């Protein structure tokens, strides 16, 4: 099974990914993490400074990184992916790539109904590492003020300008809307209310995955009956 999760910052994306990975025993592809790793290699070192300065990588580079990742994993095992695609162009690139290998995206889960205020409240209670730039919820931090991954100094996101966050949220909605339509037209979209509790959100995803499976089976037998 090939699943993609899309949601705004603060929507619980990584938590839901982890639950899906554990439940279905699927490999996990966090594209943000894959890109961070790629930037440590010689091949992509030229782009390290760009990203550190807060610039986005050119699409072409991102696609190169993802292509080489896809080429190095066993697609038969399926995967759960987050952090990609961000645009319709990227979404159709994945479809073409997977199709060329005999695979397809099975479902795309959209974490919906996250109002700007809910996102702001969740994000601003988090801490970010000044060194590795990873973000942590308060309960993930064991040593106060220190990054659980690299021991770098953490800073309070409350210091961030709210307007910066508001822009990120706006940008997410602007970018994700056409992507959602794209997957809706392909009949692979699962939309869930992500403002609920973690377990409720996850149950809703499972429920819809199950329904889809049942629909597929009944459609298949219907087709068969008609022949
Ligand atoms: Zn760190």
mmCIF file of C-alpha atoms and ligand atoms in Angstrom:
data_model
loop_
_atom_site.group_PDB
_atom_site.id
_atom_site.type_symbol
_atom_site.label_atom_id
_atom_site.label_comp_id
_atom_site.label_asym_id
_atom_site.label_seq_id
_atom_site.Cartn_x
_atom_site.Cartn_y
_atom_site.Cartn_z
ATOM 1 C CA UNK A 1 0.000 0.000 0.000
ATOM 2 C CA UNK A 2 1.289 3.429 -0.958
ATOM 3 C CA UNK A 3 -0.067 6.217 1.238
ATOM 4 C CA UNK A 4 0.605 9.950 1.290
ATOM 5 C CA UNK A 5 -0.263 12.255 4.178
ATOM 6 C CA UNK A 6 -0.806 15.959 3.638
ATOM 7 C CA UNK A 7 -1.593 18.513 6.300
ATOM 8 C CA UNK A 8 -0.674 21.980 7.546
ATOM 9 C CA UNK A 9 2.020 22.551 10.183
ATOM 10 C CA UNK A 10 0.685 21.482 13.573
ATOM 11 C CA UNK A 11 -1.870 19.024 12.165
ATOM 12 C CA UNK A 12 -0.223 15.969 13.740
ATOM 13 C CA UNK A 13 1.143 14.660 10.448
ATOM 14 C CA UNK A 14 4.144 12.850 11.849
ATOM 15 C CA UNK A 15 2.120 11.247 14.655
ATOM 16 C CA UNK A 16 -0.475 9.910 12.199
ATOM 17 C CA UNK A 17 2.298 8.703 9.871
ATOM 18 C CA UNK A 18 3.892 6.803 12.737
ATOM 19 C CA UNK A 19 0.556 5.151 13.595
ATOM 20 C CA UNK A 20 0.057 4.102 9.961
ATOM 21 C CA UNK A 21 3.630 2.817 9.730
ATOM 22 C CA UNK A 22 3.155 0.728 12.890
ATOM 23 C CA UNK A 23 -0.292 -0.572 11.934
ATOM 24 C CA UNK A 24 0.501 -1.580 8.366
ATOM 25 C CA UNK A 25 4.242 -2.257 8.800
ATOM 26 C CA UNK A 26 5.127 0.141 6.016
ATOM 27 C CA UNK A 27 8.427 1.939 5.444
ATOM 28 C CA UNK A 28 8.216 5.647 6.293
ATOM 29 C CA UNK A 29 9.434 8.370 3.940
ATOM 30 C CA UNK A 30 9.672 11.780 5.537
ATOM 31 C CA UNK A 31 10.698 13.893 2.594
ATOM 32 C CA UNK A 32 11.939 16.724 4.824
ATOM 33 C CA UNK A 33 14.254 14.225 6.527
ATOM 34 C CA UNK A 34 15.328 12.655 3.213
ATOM 35 C CA UNK A 35 16.270 16.080 1.876
ATOM 36 C CA UNK A 36 18.134 16.999 5.068
ATOM 37 C CA UNK A 37 20.140 13.783 4.709
ATOM 38 C CA UNK A 38 20.802 14.345 1.018
ATOM 39 C CA UNK A 39 22.193 17.787 1.785
ATOM 40 C CA UNK A 40 24.893 16.210 3.940
ATOM 41 C CA UNK A 41 26.209 14.298 0.901
ATOM 42 C CA UNK A 42 28.792 15.643 -1.532
ATOM 43 C CA UNK A 43 26.369 15.543 -4.460
ATOM 44 C CA UNK A 44 24.011 18.112 -2.993
ATOM 45 C CA UNK A 45 26.434 20.028 -0.767
ATOM 46 C CA UNK A 46 26.178 23.109 -2.988
ATOM 47 C CA UNK A 47 22.586 23.569 -1.840
ATOM 48 C CA UNK A 48 23.274 23.301 1.892
ATOM 49 C CA UNK A 49 23.847 27.017 2.397
ATOM 50 C CA UNK A 50 20.790 27.934 0.397
ATOM 51 C CA UNK A 51 18.587 25.831 2.640
ATOM 52 C CA UNK A 52 20.300 26.974 5.822
ATOM 53 C CA UNK A 53 19.565 30.532 4.761
ATOM 54 C CA UNK A 54 15.889 29.575 4.654
ATOM 55 C CA UNK A 55 15.537 29.272 0.880
ATOM 56 C CA UNK A 56 13.482 26.554 -0.764
ATOM 57 C CA UNK A 57 15.296 24.033 -2.943
ATOM 58 C CA UNK A 58 14.589 24.176 -6.676
ATOM 59 C CA UNK A 59 11.942 21.636 -7.713
ATOM 60 C CA UNK A 60 14.429 19.829 -9.928
ATOM 61 C CA UNK A 61 16.760 19.119 -6.999
ATOM 62 C CA UNK A 62 13.924 17.924 -4.785
ATOM 63 C CA UNK A 63 12.758 15.562 -7.539
ATOM 64 C CA UNK A 64 16.311 14.254 -7.999
ATOM 65 C CA UNK A 65 16.582 13.487 -4.313
ATOM 66 C CA UNK A 66 13.210 11.736 -4.250
ATOM 67 C CA UNK A 67 13.902 9.804 -7.429
ATOM 68 C CA UNK A 68 17.122 8.424 -6.023
ATOM 69 C CA UNK A 69 15.299 7.487 -2.796
ATOM 70 C CA UNK A 70 12.527 5.700 -4.721
ATOM 71 C CA UNK A 71 15.187 3.881 -6.751
ATOM 72 C CA UNK A 72 16.808 2.642 -3.558
ATOM 73 C CA UNK A 73 13.786 1.208 -1.798
ATOM 74 C CA UNK A 74 11.657 -1.844 -2.472
ATOM 75 C CA UNK A 75 8.407 -0.356 -3.787
ATOM 76 C CA UNK A 76 6.666 -3.717 -3.350
ATOM 77 C CA UNK A 77 6.700 -3.068 0.369
ATOM 78 C CA UNK A 78 4.714 0.137 -0.160
ATOM 79 C CA UNK A 79 5.337 3.207 1.989
ATOM 80 C CA UNK A 80 3.850 6.088 3.927
ATOM 81 C CA UNK A 81 5.137 9.455 2.741
ATOM 82 C CA UNK A 82 4.810 12.962 4.141
ATOM 83 C CA UNK A 83 6.237 16.342 3.182
ATOM 84 C CA UNK A 84 5.607 15.748 -0.524
ATOM 85 C CA UNK A 85 4.005 16.535 -2.966
ATOM 86 C CA UNK A 86 3.416 20.227 -2.330
ATOM 87 C CA UNK A 87 2.256 21.096 -5.833
ATOM 88 C CA UNK A 88 0.122 19.512 -8.554
ATOM 89 C CA UNK A 89 3.252 19.305 -10.727
ATOM 90 C CA UNK A 90 4.985 17.225 -8.040
ATOM 91 C CA UNK A 91 1.874 15.075 -7.567
ATOM 92 C CA UNK A 92 1.686 14.201 -11.245
ATOM 93 C CA UNK A 93 5.450 13.592 -11.281
ATOM 94 C CA UNK A 94 5.005 10.938 -8.548
ATOM 95 C CA UNK A 95 2.150 9.333 -10.506
ATOM 96 C CA UNK A 96 4.257 9.150 -13.654
ATOM 97 C CA UNK A 97 7.273 7.845 -11.802
ATOM 98 C CA UNK A 98 5.352 5.146 -9.930
ATOM 99 C CA UNK A 99 3.433 4.159 -13.050
ATOM 100 C CA UNK A 100 6.705 3.643 -14.907
ATOM 101 C CA UNK A 101 7.618 1.132 -12.169
ATOM 102 C CA UNK A 102 4.194 -0.532 -12.180
ATOM 103 C CA UNK A 103 2.924 1.099 -8.984
ATOM 104 C CA UNK A 104 0.420 3.773 -7.994
ATOM 105 C CA UNK A 105 -0.556 5.952 -5.060
ATOM 106 C CA UNK A 106 -3.356 4.104 -3.255
ATOM 107 C CA UNK A 107 -4.643 6.799 -0.924
ATOM 108 C CA UNK A 108 -3.860 10.380 0.002
ATOM 109 C CA UNK A 109 -4.923 11.413 3.485
ATOM 110 C CA UNK A 110 -5.650 15.105 3.972
ATOM 111 C CA UNK A 111 -5.588 16.383 7.529
ATOM 112 C CA UNK A 112 -8.364 18.948 7.301
ATOM 113 C CA UNK A 113 -10.313 21.360 9.415
ATOM 114 C CA UNK A 114 -7.280 22.958 11.034
ATOM 115 C CA UNK A 115 -8.238 26.577 11.585
ATOM 116 C CA UNK A 116 -5.483 29.179 11.727
ATOM 117 C CA UNK A 117 -6.021 29.716 15.479
ATOM 118 C CA UNK A 118 -5.791 25.964 16.265
ATOM 119 C CA UNK A 119 -2.578 25.676 14.270
ATOM 120 C CA UNK A 120 -1.079 28.756 15.929
ATOM 121 C CA UNK A 121 -1.890 27.457 19.393
ATOM 122 C CA UNK A 122 -0.303 24.072 18.669
ATOM 123 C CA UNK A 123 2.793 25.438 16.966
ATOM 124 C CA UNK A 124 3.575 28.215 19.384
ATOM 125 C CA UNK A 125 3.718 25.743 22.291
ATOM 126 C CA UNK A 126 6.582 23.925 20.558
ATOM 127 C CA UNK A 127 10.334 24.329 20.712
ATOM 128 C CA UNK A 128 12.819 24.309 17.868
ATOM 129 C CA UNK A 129 16.454 23.229 17.927
ATOM 130 C CA UNK A 130 18.792 25.996 16.904
ATOM 131 C CA UNK A 131 21.266 23.486 15.464
ATOM 132 C CA UNK A 132 19.345 20.730 13.636
ATOM 133 C CA UNK A 133 16.169 22.830 13.185
ATOM 134 C CA UNK A 134 13.891 19.992 14.267
ATOM 135 C CA UNK A 135 10.743 20.947 16.144
ATOM 136 C CA UNK A 136 9.567 19.275 19.350
ATOM 137 C CA UNK A 137 6.369 19.253 21.368
ATOM 138 C CA UNK A 138 6.887 19.987 25.093
ATOM 139 C CA UNK A 139 6.433 16.293 26.064
ATOM 140 C CA UNK A 140 9.248 15.173 23.735
ATOM 141 C CA UNK A 141 11.891 17.169 25.584
ATOM 142 C CA UNK A 142 13.727 15.329 28.356
ATOM 143 C CA UNK A 143 16.483 17.766 29.255
ATOM 144 C CA UNK A 144 15.092 21.253 29.564
ATOM 145 C CA UNK A 145 16.408 23.557 26.866
ATOM 146 C CA UNK A 146 18.316 20.785 25.027
ATOM 147 C CA UNK A 147 17.492 19.080 21.725
ATOM 148 C CA UNK A 148 16.617 15.365 22.253
ATOM 149 C CA UNK A 149 18.406 14.538 18.976
ATOM 150 C CA UNK A 150 21.583 16.602 18.854
ATOM 151 C CA UNK A 151 21.787 18.355 22.247
ATOM 152 C CA UNK A 152 21.635 21.700 20.472
ATOM 153 C CA UNK A 153 20.023 24.652 22.241
ATOM 154 C CA UNK A 154 16.230 24.812 21.961
ATOM 155 C CA UNK A 155 14.369 28.019 21.613
ATOM 156 C CA UNK A 156 10.784 28.861 22.299
ATOM 157 C CA UNK A 157 8.717 29.257 19.184
ATOM 158 C CA UNK A 158 6.690 31.834 21.050
ATOM 159 C CA UNK A 159 9.553 34.159 20.109
ATOM 160 C CA UNK A 160 8.678 33.666 16.464
ATOM 161 C CA UNK A 161 6.616 36.331 14.916
ATOM 162 C CA UNK A 162 3.028 35.241 14.623
ATOM 163 C CA UNK A 163 2.860 36.909 11.244
ATOM 164 C CA UNK A 164 5.550 34.522 9.919
ATOM 165 C CA UNK A 165 3.455 31.561 11.019
ATOM 166 C CA UNK A 166 0.302 33.090 9.580
ATOM 167 C CA UNK A 167 2.084 33.417 6.250
ATOM 168 C CA UNK A 168 3.179 29.783 6.350
ATOM 169 C CA UNK A 169 -0.393 28.705 7.012
ATOM 170 C CA UNK A 170 -1.743 30.875 4.202
ATOM 171 C CA UNK A 171 0.919 29.509 1.867
ATOM 172 C CA UNK A 172 0.004 25.955 2.854
ATOM 173 C CA UNK A 173 -3.668 26.503 2.073
ATOM 174 C CA UNK A 174 -2.883 28.227 -1.217
ATOM 175 C CA UNK A 175 -0.567 25.392 -2.321
ATOM 176 C CA UNK A 176 -2.515 22.442 -0.965
ATOM 177 C CA UNK A 177 -5.930 23.342 -2.362
ATOM 178 C CA UNK A 178 -5.125 22.389 -5.987
ATOM 179 C CA UNK A 179 -3.253 19.266 -4.763
ATOM 180 C CA UNK A 180 -6.375 18.199 -2.871
ATOM 181 C CA UNK A 181 -8.495 18.721 -5.979
ATOM 182 C CA UNK A 182 -6.005 16.737 -8.030
ATOM 183 C CA UNK A 183 -6.286 13.710 -5.729
ATOM 184 C CA UNK A 184 -10.036 14.114 -5.378
ATOM 185 C CA UNK A 185 -10.370 13.885 -9.167
ATOM 186 C CA UNK A 186 -8.259 10.723 -9.055
ATOM 187 C CA UNK A 187 -10.616 9.233 -6.452
ATOM 188 C CA UNK A 188 -7.849 8.530 -3.966
ATOM 189 C CA UNK A 189 -8.598 11.306 -1.474
ATOM 190 C CA UNK A 190 -9.371 10.636 2.173
ATOM 191 C CA UNK A 191 -10.204 13.794 4.136
ATOM 192 C CA UNK A 192 -10.272 13.671 7.938
ATOM 193 C CA UNK A 193 -11.008 16.206 10.648
ATOM 194 C CA UNK A 194 -7.565 16.724 12.191
ATOM 195 C CA UNK A 195 -8.778 19.097 14.903
ATOM 196 C CA UNK A 196 -9.900 16.035 16.927
ATOM 197 C CA UNK A 197 -7.867 13.889 19.326
ATOM 198 C CA UNK A 198 -5.001 11.820 17.856
ATOM 199 C CA UNK A 199 -6.786 8.466 18.262
ATOM 200 C CA UNK A 200 -10.056 9.782 16.822
ATOM 201 C CA UNK A 201 -8.223 11.146 13.781
ATOM 202 C CA UNK A 202 -6.449 7.833 13.307
ATOM 203 C CA UNK A 203 -9.667 5.804 13.671
ATOM 204 C CA UNK A 204 -11.285 7.984 11.059
ATOM 205 C CA UNK A 205 -8.381 7.314 8.654
ATOM 206 C CA UNK A 206 -8.619 3.545 9.279
ATOM 207 C CA UNK A 207 -12.386 3.604 8.834
ATOM 208 C CA UNK A 208 -12.109 5.307 5.465
ATOM 209 C CA UNK A 209 -9.306 3.029 4.302
ATOM 210 C CA UNK A 210 -11.550 0.087 5.178
ATOM 211 C CA UNK A 211 -14.590 1.563 3.420
ATOM 212 C CA UNK A 212 -12.550 2.138 0.295
ATOM 213 C CA UNK A 213 -11.379 -1.442 0.384
ATOM 214 C CA UNK A 214 -14.978 -2.697 0.718
ATOM 215 C CA UNK A 215 -16.203 -0.414 -2.069
ATOM 216 C CA UNK A 216 -13.453 -1.653 -4.324
ATOM 217 C CA UNK A 217 -14.404 -5.261 -3.653
ATOM 218 C CA UNK A 218 -18.123 -4.704 -4.201
ATOM 219 C CA UNK A 219 -17.426 -2.748 -7.410
ATOM 220 C CA UNK A 220 -15.222 -5.568 -8.597
ATOM 221 C CA UNK A 221 -17.887 -8.203 -7.979
ATOM 222 C CA UNK A 222 -20.495 -5.918 -9.589
ATOM 223 C CA UNK A 223 -18.335 -5.633 -12.689
ATOM 224 C CA UNK A 224 -17.933 -9.360 -12.715
ATOM 225 C CA UNK A 225 -21.699 -9.926 -12.418
ATOM 226 C CA UNK A 226 -22.291 -7.735 -15.454
ATOM 227 C CA UNK A 227 -19.973 -9.703 -17.682
HETATM 228 ZN ZN1 LIG B 1 18.915 19.404 17.403
#
